[in-house]
Amino acid sequence: MLVSCLRSSPGHMSSSAAAAAAAAGGLHPHHMRRVARLSKIALEHSFSLGVFIPLALEQASSTQEGAASGDVPGNINASTINLLGSFFAAATAGGGARIDAVPLLACAGWTIEEAAKLADAVCTDDADEINGIRKHLGLPEAETITLGEGTEDETNNNAYVSAYYNENVSFAHEVLAVGGTFDRLHAGHRLLLSAAAVTCTSKVLMGIATDELLANKTNGDLIARYDERVNDARSYLQSVNPKLEVVVGPLSDPKEPPAAATDASCTGLVVSAETLDGGHAVQRMRREILGDGVQPLDLIVVGLITASGEDKISSTALRREDRRRETTGA
């Protein structure tokens, strides 16, 4: 893994200004350009990418009620979701929709010392700090790679379309649910899973569509098998927050209630802006099964990521791209 750290004060910007930029809706453009360059370098060198994002760049709000003491340092709110969205938009700009980029957020318990343990490679401006930590821990020195200066327009054609639904909800849940197909794990999936990873303090209930349910999808023969998709989604979520327990269940029938509708201990559900209606349907199932007195789910909504001025990133589009390459050899 190529590991880097976003500095709290890019150039002339103070750390308080950096935090304000994040709270306003995501990473500062300086940081987005850095993430784009890091993603490009990681792709060129066949590394995954881990980016430590310190508390100074996260939201300055107080810890949400319900967070388990010591599990998550707090500062998790709607702006955290936007920060993640801008991170993945930038990563996609540099490394494409499938780039294996992991945000290592302090609010998920990460420290620069823990991030340094993952480093197979570092950029020149991180080398002294990260390799110094690795030396202190008795770990071998990570390979040093030159990052370069980059350009001002590196993220102009990539965007995170924010969701404006995250009002009056908690962003700290002991048990939380998330679901999807998770074929060809892409930036949109990684955003959804990262949002679940940082807003859960103990156990994630993860529903994944079965092979049978997806049989009639476009280019369905190219969809990765269920076990592979389970492994990819679980592994990625736990790379963002290793402390979490992940319980996976199959989604085989849209009419069958998922775990979020039957488990009273589950209090949150992470959905995308595109699947918000499905989230409301789960709420209705939950009331029907558990009764009107059950605690409603907090629906935590992530927005959509677009690339190169095109429509949102999707598994359908990626399968179409793979089919074209398979057919043309290009």
Short mmCIF file of N, CA, C and O in Angstrom, two decimals, residues 180-186 189 214 219 222-225 229 314-316 318-319:
data_model
loop_
_atom_site.label_atom_id
_atom_site.label_comp_id
_atom_site.label_asym_id
_atom_site.label_seq_id
_atom_site.Cartn_x
_atom_site.Cartn_y
_atom_site.Cartn_z
N GLY A 180 -26.08 -3.99 -0.88
CA GLY A 180 -25.84 -3.70 -2.28
C GLY A 180 -25.42 -4.94 -3.04
O GLY A 180 -25.44 -6.06 -2.52
N THR A 181 -25.02 -4.71 -4.28
CA THR A 181 -24.52 -5.79 -5.14
C THR A 181 -23.01 -5.93 -4.98
O THR A 181 -22.48 -7.03 -4.88
N PHE A 182 -22.32 -4.80 -5.00
CA PHE A 182 -20.87 -4.73 -4.80
C PHE A 182 -20.10 -5.54 -5.85
O PHE A 182 -19.12 -6.23 -5.53
N ASP A 183 -20.55 -5.43 -7.09
CA ASP A 183 -19.82 -6.03 -8.20
C ASP A 183 -18.81 -5.02 -8.72
O ASP A 183 -19.13 -3.85 -8.89
N ARG A 184 -17.57 -5.48 -8.98
CA ARG A 184 -16.52 -4.59 -9.46
C ARG A 184 -16.41 -3.38 -8.52
O ARG A 184 -16.65 -2.24 -8.91
N LEU A 185 -16.04 -3.66 -7.31
CA LEU A 185 -16.03 -2.66 -6.25
C LEU A 185 -15.46 -1.34 -6.76
O LEU A 185 -14.28 -1.25 -7.10
N HIS A 186 -16.30 -0.32 -6.83
CA HIS A 186 -15.89 0.96 -7.41
C HIS A 186 -16.05 2.08 -6.38
O HIS A 186 -16.45 1.83 -5.23
N HIS A 189 -19.27 2.31 -4.41
CA HIS A 189 -19.35 1.27 -3.37
C HIS A 189 -18.46 1.63 -2.19
O HIS A 189 -18.86 1.48 -1.02
N LEU A 214 -29.36 -11.54 -9.40
CA LEU A 214 -28.71 -10.69 -10.41
C LEU A 214 -28.65 -11.33 -11.79
O LEU A 214 -28.06 -10.76 -12.71
N ASN A 219 -25.25 -7.81 -18.98
CA ASN A 219 -23.95 -8.50 -18.91
C ASN A 219 -23.80 -9.26 -17.59
O ASN A 219 -22.73 -9.28 -16.97
N LEU A 222 -20.93 -11.52 -16.46
CA LEU A 222 -19.66 -10.94 -16.02
C LEU A 222 -19.67 -10.57 -14.53
O LEU A 222 -18.63 -10.18 -14.00
N ILE A 223 -20.82 -10.67 -13.89
CA ILE A 223 -20.90 -10.30 -12.48
C ILE A 223 -20.09 -11.29 -11.64
O ILE A 223 -20.22 -12.51 -11.80
N ALA A 224 -19.28 -10.78 -10.75
CA ALA A 224 -18.49 -11.63 -9.86
C ALA A 224 -19.42 -12.48 -9.00
O ALA A 224 -20.52 -12.05 -8.64
N ARG A 225 -18.97 -13.68 -8.67
CA ARG A 225 -19.78 -14.59 -7.87
C ARG A 225 -20.00 -14.03 -6.46
O ARG A 225 -19.23 -13.22 -5.97
N ARG A 229 -17.85 -11.31 -4.06
CA ARG A 229 -18.36 -9.98 -3.72
C ARG A 229 -18.46 -9.79 -2.21
O ARG A 229 -18.20 -8.70 -1.69
N SER A 314 -21.02 3.35 -12.12
CA SER A 314 -21.89 2.21 -11.83
C SER A 314 -21.25 0.91 -12.27
O SER A 314 -20.41 0.89 -13.18
N SER A 315 -21.65 -0.19 -11.63
CA SER A 315 -21.16 -1.51 -12.02
C SER A 315 -21.63 -1.86 -13.42
O SER A 315 -20.91 -2.52 -14.17
N THR A 316 -22.83 -1.42 -13.78
CA THR A 316 -23.36 -1.71 -15.12
C THR A 316 -22.45 -1.11 -16.18
O THR A 316 -22.11 -1.78 -17.18
N LEU A 318 -19.29 -0.34 -15.84
CA LEU A 318 -17.98 -1.01 -15.81
C LEU A 318 -18.05 -2.38 -16.49
O LEU A 318 -17.11 -2.78 -17.18
N ARG A 319 -19.17 -3.10 -16.32
CA ARG A 319 -19.32 -4.37 -17.03
C ARG A 319 -19.40 -4.15 -18.53
O ARG A 319 -18.84 -4.91 -19.32
#
